[in-house]
């Protein structure tokens, strides 16, 4: 199963890829070079220069600071793949040279250990992120080689991977450890694809299989370190790093959410590539638990900032939420792999939900400000003055000391063409997972070169059209199955399928409309998905949302903001669903559809500022409210925001 | 103004004083001696034995561990005052001897510094609680001398206070500091009363006046310590210890809530005793802010466990709440002093609210288990598994490592007779603040010995009766004003006053019904306060309570518990206020009145466990709910609890 030759042609998404190319990547390059005024310095390039012997100085930033450069390079690679840019490629090539200069003779590359703790390499896998950084190096290298054909970074990565392969494993003399922050596992699968080297796949599998075995490597390592750590001398918390059990025995998503979803991504890859059914079953169990018990409606995961972690089923507070941007991106990675493992619409549904809401919402419209935490309820005064909510920011920040999220957004948005289709040559099937205008080229089973152009009016309207073109030699048409995802947007009816103007009956297979036919040049497929504004309730087990509703329209979750509705959003409660109307607001936030409706608003004028409690005498006023797409929140002045609204 | 000779004669409260006398005090003595199985050791007695040279060993517990013994002794004193108990007095006398043996030649007594850091006394007022412990020693000493007539502990306390008086002050050679944890300020006022020594009052005033002056003593001390601290090397957080501004310039309650209310208590004392109007104005401003902007309906204060602190106006989350027991007790201390400063009913209203709800609720019915944190909403699974809520316990604990609260409850409940009346000889006025059955003896302006017996059916019924007896020589009666507080329970009508069976019109003065007359032996006053079950709304600025109501009946706030209403209390919403009924449940939790009513309950059967979100299709069931008084919650199996309920 391969996804090949997809180019995005879609106003909504091209605006984002242009933003990544023209703003995010240049801006992040400035940030990596500590040239963004008012933002915390990154130190990333400087660390490499010091490690390479080109500059004197101390290591700066986090122990995993190298990964920011790698993620940036990966985003650059995807951008170059879509649109060559010799100037940008030159900058990237120079950065790659710098990495090469910082690499040691034996292949090791990590600026933290080279500068700050030489000789202590691999002594603290639990805390120090060496394998994590190696993973991001590998991902960047694979992407850069694919995009540019240049092997320099891939060679650097392979040399490092080869060193790791020699050092880690079950043979005597090898370290039987694994990383405190999963990442290299999924990267090694990519390296296997890029090089065809089985041992990279095996090494990935070793890391996954070894994790959680007894006695715990992390505990033994902690003993060897004299029961000390850089942040805490406590005994390792195995659950927070998903190393409390062998992965096949894990049933619920626990611990640090980014680590978790990165690990599950690798597990799904390995389950497919090694046809490992017990691993597949574990992926499915963990997927169900994550997305059906522990996920915010925006596709965010992680309910607490303490450990940036999952908590437990149905515990989804809106205001003390974590929902880290990287965790949603990792959820998308995982969903993508689950689709490759088995094409089920629910995986794509979640991928779409996380993409359109949590991930898009994490970046400002100017591409220069980012959320690390993506709340569903914001009261700026509380975010400033209640320490339990200070991790939630009411406005996006320029750059973070721990800046994992911005480059992660960039690499996802610039590689989005990899997420739209799956083309299975064996099955002669094309799955359409996402409705993003694009041009797909593939070869069908009988050798016909097919061009499929998708035009999509999402996220605003549910109209999608496909145009089929065949190469000249196939005048008689070519057979393949087209499978169109039926979104779970809770609409009232099924999508209508028309081919060349005629309505078609279709079979549904695992959430996809399946169209088997002989396709001819010029065939037109219309796919009309009912797209309605709906009030969504949460499972009553989610105590935080009791008595509340959210507004969803197609893939977009909505929210109310102070900018449109005044302060004290908690005093609003919705009334009639039938009163909801949609309005095109072409001048608002770059153009969007807002939802308006009737609400009651508590009459605050009946209260003195110095009255806290008094007998109930509710006389709510009737008001109108305006909701905007969640992904656009926080682009005006700082103010209150809420996704869930009381329903009366 | 003095309160004299009050004996409680009231079933409801005598049960509590008996519990304190027969259970809490003996149990806490065991705890102080590390003899409670399964509870964290206190080390308090052991520390004194080591400091006295009677035993070898290390200091155990917190730096302020001594104060637990002092608070216990204070509670013992109040108990002995009400009811002599030679056996208990002997134990107390021996403990006092032990304290005497641990006192140094110069008067210094503090086991932490004597055992662990001799020579480092007074070098870290910010963190180390020396003056705080001295304050509790003084309070215990004053109470013990008053109760038993024995001066031994008072002499110990005076010697220590004299040392402190020499060490601290504005003279050259004196330390110009004050304590990181306010307490000694209010204690020194008591010592002034007990001894008549003006310099104790002056020393208290020095501590209050000096606080918050610039340059900051805490910051200078931190510099002298080499910018280090036992818990954090950070620069002192002046706001958390209310030393960010001179106290007269403080307008909002900030920082650690127990420290705050202890300080405000001393400020109110000093404002009265030194007739300091600017201090009185500061007390009034802080009172308004605390009780009208930052107080839970249960009389709890402190909205976050981070710093055990106030946050800001209207920020009163129910589930991540702090509302420490000691803070409510301190609020009662403060209210008591505000009443002495100016007899206004609102002070007594808050005193009563905090007493009947937060404070009574902090202790289990068996007197052996206590809450430190008093939540208004409990979901036991979240308290276990969401680190943001782990400070909230769904069941009371046996004893705490930091066990400030249990002995504080004991000393308050055993001295409750001091909180009922104020007798002003100058004004010839008797204020009745609390309706607690009791016997008051005083001498009226014309020298008549008056006995006033109060009988009260509170908290269950609003019927109160007073019987006046005069001594034989005053056959012609005696004049005094009786002022009966009009509670702010939000009842529909004013209380009815009958004297000797005849309804009386009365004037209202500052929240009190004022009855000026010549009283005769045998006069009977009936005071009939309408007492209704009411639904209470919160100011809409309190976002946490939007769309919710609480149930209050007289002074008692109610709550719903899982034990009566099943799991998932958030799925309940109240409907008609008119459906509320009261039911005597003589077999429930020792006997109480429960409130029952109609509610809707979300139909959870319409949801699969693995559905998180779907279109709204609410079909609530009609159910009955049962609410119990908040102070009785958590006395059955661990389960959900909520004070605020959705209102539909």
JSON list of N, CA, C and O in Angstrom, two decimals, chain A residues 292 295 297 304 312 314-315 381 386 388 535 537 539 543 547 570 608-609 611-614 616 640 646, chain B residues 295 297 304 312 314-315 381 386 388 535 537 539 543 547 570 608-609 611-614 616 640 646:
[
{"chain": "A", "resi": 292, "resn": "UNK", "atom": "N", "xyz": [-12.40, 6.86, 22.22]},
{"chain": "A", "resi": 292, "resn": "UNK", "atom": "CA", "xyz": [-13.79, 6.67, 22.65]},
{"chain": "A", "resi": 292, "resn": "UNK", "atom": "C", "xyz": [-13.98, 6.91, 24.13]},
{"chain": "A", "resi": 292, "resn": "UNK", "atom": "O", "xyz": [-15.09, 6.80, 24.64]},
{"chain": "A", "resi": 295, "resn": "UNK", "atom": "N", "xyz": [-10.86, 11.39, 24.65]},
{"chain": "A", "resi": 295, "resn": "UNK", "atom": "CA", "xyz": [-10.54, 12.41, 23.65]},
{"chain": "A", "resi": 295, "resn": "UNK", "atom": "C", "xyz": [-11.52, 13.58, 23.74]},
{"chain": "A", "resi": 295, "resn": "UNK", "atom": "O", "xyz": [-12.72, 13.39, 23.86]},
{"chain": "A", "resi": 297, "resn": "UNK", "atom": "N", "xyz": [-13.61, 16.74, 22.16]},
{"chain": "A", "resi": 297, "resn": "UNK", "atom": "CA", "xyz": [-14.37, 16.84, 20.91]},
{"chain": "A", "resi": 297, "resn": "UNK", "atom": "C", "xyz": [-13.55, 17.50, 19.81]},
{"chain": "A", "resi": 297, "resn": "UNK", "atom": "O", "xyz": [-13.80, 17.30, 18.62]},
{"chain": "A", "resi": 304, "resn": "UNK", "atom": "N", "xyz": [-4.44, 16.47, 31.77]},
{"chain": "A", "resi": 304, "resn": "UNK", "atom": "CA", "xyz": [-3.78, 17.22, 32.86]},
{"chain": "A", "resi": 304, "resn": "UNK", "atom": "C", "xyz": [-2.40, 17.70, 32.44]},
{"chain": "A", "resi": 304, "resn": "UNK", "atom": "O", "xyz": [-1.69, 17.00, 31.70]},
{"chain": "A", "resi": 312, "resn": "UNK", "atom": "N", "xyz": [-7.88, 9.44, 33.04]},
{"chain": "A", "resi": 312, "resn": "UNK", "atom": "CA", "xyz": [-8.65, 8.19, 33.01]},
{"chain": "A", "resi": 312, "resn": "UNK", "atom": "C", "xyz": [-9.94, 8.43, 32.23]},
{"chain": "A", "resi": 312, "resn": "UNK", "atom": "O", "xyz": [-10.24, 9.57, 31.84]},
{"chain": "A", "resi": 314, "resn": "UNK", "atom": "N", "xyz": [-13.24, 9.29, 30.56]},
{"chain": "A", "resi": 314, "resn": "UNK", "atom": "CA", "xyz": [-14.29, 10.31, 30.70]},
{"chain": "A", "resi": 314, "resn": "UNK", "atom": "C", "xyz": [-13.85, 11.52, 31.53]},
{"chain": "A", "resi": 314, "resn": "UNK", "atom": "O", "xyz": [-14.67, 12.37, 31.85]},
{"chain": "A", "resi": 315, "resn": "UNK", "atom": "N", "xyz": [-12.59, 11.59, 31.90]},
{"chain": "A", "resi": 315, "resn": "UNK", "atom": "CA", "xyz": [-12.12, 12.74, 32.67]},
{"chain": "A", "resi": 315, "resn": "UNK", "atom": "C", "xyz": [-11.58, 13.76, 31.68]},
{"chain": "A", "resi": 315, "resn": "UNK", "atom": "O", "xyz": [-10.41, 13.70, 31.29]},
{"chain": "A", "resi": 381, "resn": "UNK", "atom": "N", "xyz": [-8.52, 35.81, 33.11]},
{"chain": "A", "resi": 381, "resn": "UNK", "atom": "CA", "xyz": [-8.14, 36.20, 34.47]},
{"chain": "A", "resi": 381, "resn": "UNK", "atom": "C", "xyz": [-7.71, 34.96, 35.27]},
{"chain": "A", "resi": 381, "resn": "UNK", "atom": "O", "xyz": [-6.74, 35.02, 36.04]},
{"chain": "A", "resi": 386, "resn": "UNK", "atom": "N", "xyz": [-5.05, 32.01, 38.69]},
{"chain": "A", "resi": 386, "resn": "UNK", "atom": "CA", "xyz": [-5.25, 30.74, 39.39]},
{"chain": "A", "resi": 386, "resn": "UNK", "atom": "C", "xyz": [-4.17, 29.77, 38.94]},
{"chain": "A", "resi": 386, "resn": "UNK", "atom": "O", "xyz": [-4.14, 29.36, 37.78]},
{"chain": "A", "resi": 388, "resn": "UNK", "atom": "N", "xyz": [-3.71, 26.78, 39.11]},
{"chain": "A", "resi": 388, "resn": "UNK", "atom": "CA", "xyz": [-4.15, 25.52, 38.51]},
{"chain": "A", "resi": 388, "resn": "UNK", "atom": "C", "xyz": [-4.45, 25.66, 37.03]},
{"chain": "A", "resi": 388, "resn": "UNK", "atom": "O", "xyz": [-4.64, 24.66, 36.34]},
{"chain": "A", "resi": 535, "resn": "UNK", "atom": "N", "xyz": [-26.25, 20.39, 17.27]},
{"chain": "A", "resi": 535, "resn": "UNK", "atom": "CA", "xyz": [-25.86, 20.47, 18.68]},
{"chain": "A", "resi": 535, "resn": "UNK", "atom": "C", "xyz": [-25.42, 19.09, 19.12]},
{"chain": "A", "resi": 535, "resn": "UNK", "atom": "O", "xyz": [-26.14, 18.11, 18.93]},
{"chain": "A", "resi": 537, "resn": "UNK", "atom": "N", "xyz": [-24.12, 16.50, 22.09]},
{"chain": "A", "resi": 537, "resn": "UNK", "atom": "CA", "xyz": [-24.06, 16.23, 23.53]},
{"chain": "A", "resi": 537, "resn": "UNK", "atom": "C", "xyz": [-22.86, 15.33, 23.81]},
{"chain": "A", "resi": 537, "resn": "UNK", "atom": "O", "xyz": [-22.38, 14.62, 22.93]},
{"chain": "A", "resi": 539, "resn": "UNK", "atom": "N", "xyz": [-21.21, 12.24, 26.22]},
{"chain": "A", "resi": 539, "resn": "UNK", "atom": "CA", "xyz": [-21.59, 11.12, 27.07]},
{"chain": "A", "resi": 539, "resn": "UNK", "atom": "C", "xyz": [-21.73, 11.63, 28.51]},
{"chain": "A", "resi": 539, "resn": "UNK", "atom": "O", "xyz": [-20.84, 12.32, 29.01]},
{"chain": "A", "resi": 543, "resn": "UNK", "atom": "N", "xyz": [-18.33, 14.28, 33.15]},
{"chain": "A", "resi": 543, "resn": "UNK", "atom": "CA", "xyz": [-18.99, 15.19, 34.10]},
{"chain": "A", "resi": 543, "resn": "UNK", "atom": "C", "xyz": [-18.81, 16.65, 33.73]},
{"chain": "A", "resi": 543, "resn": "UNK", "atom": "O", "xyz": [-19.67, 17.48, 33.98]},
{"chain": "A", "resi": 547, "resn": "UNK", "atom": "N", "xyz": [-25.10, 18.73, 31.02]},
{"chain": "A", "resi": 547, "resn": "UNK", "atom": "CA", "xyz": [-26.04, 19.81, 30.75]},
{"chain": "A", "resi": 547, "resn": "UNK", "atom": "C", "xyz": [-25.56, 20.77, 29.67]},
{"chain": "A", "resi": 547, "resn": "UNK", "atom": "O", "xyz": [-26.15, 21.82, 29.47]},
{"chain": "A", "resi": 570, "resn": "UNK", "atom": "N", "xyz": [-20.22, 32.03, 30.54]},
{"chain": "A", "resi": 570, "resn": "UNK", "atom": "CA", "xyz": [-20.91, 31.03, 31.34]},
{"chain": "A", "resi": 570, "resn": "UNK", "atom": "C", "xyz": [-22.36, 31.43, 31.62]},
{"chain": "A", "resi": 570, "resn": "UNK", "atom": "O", "xyz": [-23.18, 30.58, 31.96]},
{"chain": "A", "resi": 608, "resn": "UNK", "atom": "N", "xyz": [-25.62, 42.63, 42.75]},
{"chain": "A", "resi": 608, "resn": "UNK", "atom": "CA", "xyz": [-24.59, 43.59, 43.12]},
{"chain": "A", "resi": 608, "resn": "UNK", "atom": "C", "xyz": [-23.24, 42.88, 43.10]},
{"chain": "A", "resi": 608, "resn": "UNK", "atom": "O", "xyz": [-23.18, 41.67, 43.31]},
{"chain": "A", "resi": 609, "resn": "UNK", "atom": "N", "xyz": [-22.22, 43.67, 42.86]},
{"chain": "A", "resi": 609, "resn": "UNK", "atom": "CA", "xyz": [-20.88, 43.06, 42.80]},
{"chain": "A", "resi": 609, "resn": "UNK", "atom": "C", "xyz": [-20.51, 42.40, 44.11]},
{"chain": "A", "resi": 609, "resn": "UNK", "atom": "O", "xyz": [-19.73, 41.45, 44.14]},
{"chain": "A", "resi": 611, "resn": "UNK", "atom": "N", "xyz": [-22.55, 40.79, 46.19]},
{"chain": "A", "resi": 611, "resn": "UNK", "atom": "CA", "xyz": [-23.43, 39.69, 46.59]},
{"chain": "A", "resi": 611, "resn": "UNK", "atom": "C", "xyz": [-22.86, 38.40, 46.02]},
{"chain": "A", "resi": 611, "resn": "UNK", "atom": "O", "xyz": [-22.66, 38.30, 44.81]},
{"chain": "A", "resi": 612, "resn": "UNK", "atom": "N", "xyz": [-22.64, 37.43, 46.86]},
{"chain": "A", "resi": 612, "resn": "UNK", "atom": "CA", "xyz": [-22.14, 36.15, 46.33]},
{"chain": "A", "resi": 612, "resn": "UNK", "atom": "C", "xyz": [-23.27, 35.16, 46.11]},
{"chain": "A", "resi": 612, "resn": "UNK", "atom": "O", "xyz": [-23.29, 34.44, 45.12]},
{"chain": "A", "resi": 613, "resn": "UNK", "atom": "N", "xyz": [-24.20, 35.09, 47.06]},
{"chain": "A", "resi": 613, "resn": "UNK", "atom": "CA", "xyz": [-25.24, 34.07, 47.01]},
{"chain": "A", "resi": 613, "resn": "UNK", "atom": "C", "xyz": [-26.57, 34.69, 47.44]},
{"chain": "A", "resi": 613, "resn": "UNK", "atom": "O", "xyz": [-26.61, 35.46, 48.40]},
{"chain": "A", "resi": 614, "resn": "UNK", "atom": "N", "xyz": [-27.63, 34.32, 46.75]},
{"chain": "A", "resi": 614, "resn": "UNK", "atom": "CA", "xyz": [-28.97, 34.74, 47.21]},
{"chain": "A", "resi": 614, "resn": "UNK", "atom": "C", "xyz": [-30.01, 33.83, 46.58]},
{"chain": "A", "resi": 614, "resn": "UNK", "atom": "O", "xyz": [-29.71, 33.07, 45.65]},
{"chain": "A", "resi": 616, "resn": "UNK", "atom": "N", "xyz": [-32.62, 31.98, 44.47]},
{"chain": "A", "resi": 616, "resn": "UNK", "atom": "CA", "xyz": [-32.78, 31.89, 43.02]},
{"chain": "A", "resi": 616, "resn": "UNK", "atom": "C", "xyz": [-33.93, 32.76, 42.57]},
{"chain": "A", "resi": 616, "resn": "UNK", "atom": "O", "xyz": [-35.05, 32.67, 43.08]},
{"chain": "A", "resi": 640, "resn": "UNK", "atom": "N", "xyz": [-12.58, 35.59, 26.88]},
{"chain": "A", "resi": 640, "resn": "UNK", "atom": "CA", "xyz": [-13.13, 34.29, 27.22]},
{"chain": "A", "resi": 640, "resn": "UNK", "atom": "C", "xyz": [-13.44, 33.50, 25.96]},
{"chain": "A", "resi": 640, "resn": "UNK", "atom": "O", "xyz": [-13.70, 34.07, 24.90]},
{"chain": "A", "resi": 646, "resn": "UNK", "atom": "N", "xyz": [-23.94, 25.84, 28.02]},
{"chain": "A", "resi": 646, "resn": "UNK", "atom": "CA", "xyz": [-25.10, 25.30, 28.71]},
{"chain": "A", "resi": 646, "resn": "UNK", "atom": "C", "xyz": [-26.29, 25.25, 27.76]},
{"chain": "A", "resi": 646, "resn": "UNK", "atom": "O", "xyz": [-26.45, 26.07, 26.88]},
{"chain": "B", "resi": 295, "resn": "UNK", "atom": "N", "xyz": [-15.51, 33.78, 48.87]},
{"chain": "B", "resi": 295, "resn": "UNK", "atom": "CA", "xyz": [-15.90, 32.75, 49.86]},
{"chain": "B", "resi": 295, "resn": "UNK", "atom": "C", "xyz": [-16.87, 31.74, 49.25]},
{"chain": "B", "resi": 295, "resn": "UNK", "atom": "O", "xyz": [-17.82, 32.11, 48.56]},
{"chain": "B", "resi": 297, "resn": "UNK", "atom": "N", "xyz": [-19.90, 29.00, 49.47]},
{"chain": "B", "resi": 297, "resn": "UNK", "atom": "CA", "xyz": [-21.18, 29.06, 50.19]},
{"chain": "B", "resi": 297, "resn": "UNK", "atom": "C", "xyz": [-21.11, 28.33, 51.53]},
{"chain": "B", "resi": 297, "resn": "UNK", "atom": "O", "xyz": [-21.88, 28.59, 52.44]},
{"chain": "B", "resi": 304, "resn": "UNK", "atom": "N", "xyz": [-7.25, 27.54, 45.66]},
{"chain": "B", "resi": 304, "resn": "UNK", "atom": "CA", "xyz": [-6.27, 26.67, 45.00]},
{"chain": "B", "resi": 304, "resn": "UNK", "atom": "C", "xyz": [-5.36, 26.01, 46.03]},
{"chain": "B", "resi": 304, "resn": "UNK", "atom": "O", "xyz": [-5.01, 26.62, 47.05]},
{"chain": "B", "resi": 312, "resn": "UNK", "atom": "N", "xyz": [-8.55, 34.97, 43.12]},
{"chain": "B", "resi": 312, "resn": "UNK", "atom": "CA", "xyz": [-9.05, 36.31, 42.81]},
{"chain": "B", "resi": 312, "resn": "UNK", "atom": "C", "xyz": [-10.57, 36.29, 42.85]},
{"chain": "B", "resi": 312, "resn": "UNK", "atom": "O", "xyz": [-11.19, 35.22, 42.97]},
{"chain": "B", "resi": 314, "resn": "UNK", "atom": "N", "xyz": [-14.36, 36.00, 42.64]},
{"chain": "B", "resi": 314, "resn": "UNK", "atom": "CA", "xyz": [-15.34, 35.12, 41.97]},
{"chain": "B", "resi": 314, "resn": "UNK", "atom": "C", "xyz": [-14.73, 33.84, 41.42]},
{"chain": "B", "resi": 314, "resn": "UNK", "atom": "O", "xyz": [-15.41, 33.10, 40.70]},
{"chain": "B", "resi": 315, "resn": "UNK", "atom": "N", "xyz": [-13.49, 33.57, 41.70]},
{"chain": "B", "resi": 315, "resn": "UNK", "atom": "CA", "xyz": [-12.86, 32.34, 41.22]},
{"chain": "B", "resi": 315, "resn": "UNK", "atom": "C", "xyz": [-13.03, 31.28, 42.31]},
{"chain": "B", "resi": 315, "resn": "UNK", "atom": "O", "xyz": [-12.22, 31.19, 43.23]},
{"chain": "B", "resi": 381, "resn": "UNK", "atom": "N", "xyz": [-12.91, 9.00, 41.72]},
{"chain": "B", "resi": 381, "resn": "UNK", "atom": "CA", "xyz": [-11.98, 8.51, 40.71]},
{"chain": "B", "resi": 381, "resn": "UNK", "atom": "C", "xyz": [-11.02, 9.62, 40.27]},
{"chain": "B", "resi": 381, "resn": "UNK", "atom": "O", "xyz": [-9.82, 9.39, 40.10]},
{"chain": "B", "resi": 386, "resn": "UNK", "atom": "N", "xyz": [-6.63, 12.01, 38.74]},
{"chain": "B", "resi": 386, "resn": "UNK", "atom": "CA", "xyz": [-6.27, 13.26, 38.08]},
{"chain": "B", "resi": 386, "resn": "UNK", "atom": "C", "xyz": [-5.43, 14.09, 39.05]},
{"chain": "B", "resi": 386, "resn": "UNK", "atom": "O", "xyz": [-5.92, 14.53, 40.08]},
{"chain": "B", "resi": 388, "resn": "UNK", "atom": "N", "xyz": [-4.52, 16.97, 39.24]},
{"chain": "B", "resi": 388, "resn": "UNK", "atom": "CA", "xyz": [-5.01, 18.31, 39.59]},
{"chain": "B", "resi": 388, "resn": "UNK", "atom": "C", "xyz": [-6.02, 18.27, 40.72]},
{"chain": "B", "resi": 388, "resn": "UNK", "atom": "O", "xyz": [-6.38, 19.31, 41.27]},
{"chain": "B", "resi": 535, "resn": "UNK", "atom": "N", "xyz": [-33.67, 27.43, 47.37]},
{"chain": "B", "resi": 535, "resn": "UNK", "atom": "CA", "xyz": [-32.66, 27.24, 46.33]},
{"chain": "B", "resi": 535, "resn": "UNK", "atom": "C", "xyz": [-31.86, 28.53, 46.22]},
{"chain": "B", "resi": 535, "resn": "UNK", "atom": "O", "xyz": [-32.43, 29.61, 46.08]},
{"chain": "B", "resi": 537, "resn": "UNK", "atom": "N", "xyz": [-28.91, 30.79, 44.36]},
{"chain": "B", "resi": 537, "resn": "UNK", "atom": "CA", "xyz": [-28.10, 30.99, 43.16]},
{"chain": "B", "resi": 537, "resn": "UNK", "atom": "C", "xyz": [-26.81, 31.70, 43.54]},
{"chain": "B", "resi": 537, "resn": "UNK", "atom": "O", "xyz": [-26.74, 32.36, 44.57]},
{"chain": "B", "resi": 539, "resn": "UNK", "atom": "N", "xyz": [-23.76, 34.41, 42.37]},
{"chain": "B", "resi": 539, "resn": "UNK", "atom": "CA", "xyz": [-23.50, 35.54, 41.48]},
{"chain": "B", "resi": 539, "resn": "UNK", "atom": "C", "xyz": [-22.99, 35.00, 40.14]},
{"chain": "B", "resi": 539, "resn": "UNK", "atom": "O", "xyz": [-22.09, 34.16, 40.12]},
{"chain": "B", "resi": 543, "resn": "UNK", "atom": "N", "xyz": [-18.18, 31.69, 37.68]},
{"chain": "B", "resi": 543, "resn": "UNK", "atom": "CA", "xyz": [-18.40, 30.86, 36.50]},
{"chain": "B", "resi": 543, "resn": "UNK", "atom": "C", "xyz": [-18.65, 29.40, 36.85]},
{"chain": "B", "resi": 543, "resn": "UNK", "atom": "O", "xyz": [-19.38, 28.70, 36.16]},
{"chain": "B", "resi": 547, "resn": "UNK", "atom": "N", "xyz": [-25.67, 28.38, 36.05]},
{"chain": "B", "resi": 547, "resn": "UNK", "atom": "CA", "xyz": [-26.79, 27.47, 35.77]},
{"chain": "B", "resi": 547, "resn": "UNK", "atom": "C", "xyz": [-27.06, 26.50, 36.90]},
{"chain": "B", "resi": 547, "resn": "UNK", "atom": "O", "xyz": [-27.82, 25.56, 36.74]},
{"chain": "B", "resi": 570, "resn": "UNK", "atom": "N", "xyz": [-23.67, 14.53, 38.34]},
{"chain": "B", "resi": 570, "resn": "UNK", "atom": "CA", "xyz": [-23.73, 15.60, 37.34]},
{"chain": "B", "resi": 570, "resn": "UNK", "atom": "C", "xyz": [-24.89, 15.41, 36.37]},
{"chain": "B", "resi": 570, "resn": "UNK", "atom": "O", "xyz": [-25.30, 16.36, 35.71]},
{"chain": "B", "resi": 608, "resn": "UNK", "atom": "N", "xyz": [-23.84, 4.37, 24.67]},
{"chain": "B", "resi": 608, "resn": "UNK", "atom": "CA", "xyz": [-22.92, 3.26, 24.80]},
{"chain": "B", "resi": 608, "resn": "UNK", "atom": "C", "xyz": [-21.66, 3.76, 25.52]},
{"chain": "B", "resi": 608, "resn": "UNK", "atom": "O", "xyz": [-21.32, 4.94, 25.43]},
{"chain": "B", "resi": 609, "resn": "UNK", "atom": "N", "xyz": [-21.01, 2.85, 26.20]},
{"chain": "B", "resi": 609, "resn": "UNK", "atom": "CA", "xyz": [-19.80, 3.25, 26.94]},
{"chain": "B", "resi": 609, "resn": "UNK", "atom": "C", "xyz": [-18.74, 3.80, 26.00]},
{"chain": "B", "resi": 609, "resn": "UNK", "atom": "O", "xyz": [-17.91, 4.62, 26.40]},
{"chain": "B", "resi": 611, "resn": "UNK", "atom": "N", "xyz": [-19.24, 5.59, 23.25]},
{"chain": "B", "resi": 611, "resn": "UNK", "atom": "CA", "xyz": [-19.63, 6.80, 22.52]},
{"chain": "B", "resi": 611, "resn": "UNK", "atom": "C", "xyz": [-19.24, 8.01, 23.35]},
{"chain": "B", "resi": 611, "resn": "UNK", "atom": "O", "xyz": [-19.65, 8.13, 24.50]},
{"chain": "B", "resi": 612, "resn": "UNK", "atom": "N", "xyz": [-18.50, 8.90, 22.75]},
{"chain": "B", "resi": 612, "resn": "UNK", "atom": "CA", "xyz": [-18.14, 10.11, 23.51]},
{"chain": "B", "resi": 612, "resn": "UNK", "atom": "C", "xyz": [-19.07, 11.27, 23.18]},
{"chain": "B", "resi": 612, "resn": "UNK", "atom": "O", "xyz": [-19.46, 12.02, 24.07]},
{"chain": "B", "resi": 613, "resn": "UNK", "atom": "N", "xyz": [-19.38, 11.45, 21.90]},
{"chain": "B", "resi": 613, "resn": "UNK", "atom": "CA", "xyz": [-20.15, 12.62, 21.47]},
{"chain": "B", "resi": 613, "resn": "UNK", "atom": "C", "xyz": [-21.17, 12.19, 20.42]},
{"chain": "B", "resi": 613, "resn": "UNK", "atom": "O", "xyz": [-20.85, 11.37, 19.54]},
{"chain": "B", "resi": 614, "resn": "UNK", "atom": "N", "xyz": [-22.38, 12.72, 20.51]},
{"chain": "B", "resi": 614, "resn": "UNK", "atom": "CA", "xyz": [-23.35, 12.49, 19.44]},
{"chain": "B", "resi": 614, "resn": "UNK", "atom": "C", "xyz": [-24.42, 13.56, 19.50]},
{"chain": "B", "resi": 614, "resn": "UNK", "atom": "O", "xyz": [-24.51, 14.30, 20.49]},
{"chain": "B", "resi": 616, "resn": "UNK", "atom": "N", "xyz": [-27.44, 15.87, 20.13]},
{"chain": "B", "resi": 616, "resn": "UNK", "atom": "CA", "xyz": [-28.26, 16.03, 21.31]},
{"chain": "B", "resi": 616, "resn": "UNK", "atom": "C", "xyz": [-29.61, 15.35, 21.10]},
{"chain": "B", "resi": 616, "resn": "UNK", "atom": "O", "xyz": [-30.29, 15.59, 20.11]},
{"chain": "B", "resi": 640, "resn": "UNK", "atom": "N", "xyz": [-19.46, 10.03, 45.16]},
{"chain": "B", "resi": 640, "resn": "UNK", "atom": "CA", "xyz": [-19.57, 11.39, 44.63]},
{"chain": "B", "resi": 640, "resn": "UNK", "atom": "C", "xyz": [-20.34, 12.28, 45.61]},
{"chain": "B", "resi": 640, "resn": "UNK", "atom": "O", "xyz": [-21.17, 11.81, 46.38]},
{"chain": "B", "resi": 646, "resn": "UNK", "atom": "N", "xyz": [-27.20, 21.31, 38.94]},
{"chain": "B", "resi": 646, "resn": "UNK", "atom": "CA", "xyz": [-27.79, 21.98, 37.79]},
{"chain": "B", "resi": 646, "resn": "UNK", "atom": "C", "xyz": [-29.26, 22.25, 38.03]},
{"chain": "B", "resi": 646, "resn": "UNK", "atom": "O", "xyz": [-29.95, 21.48, 38.69]}
]
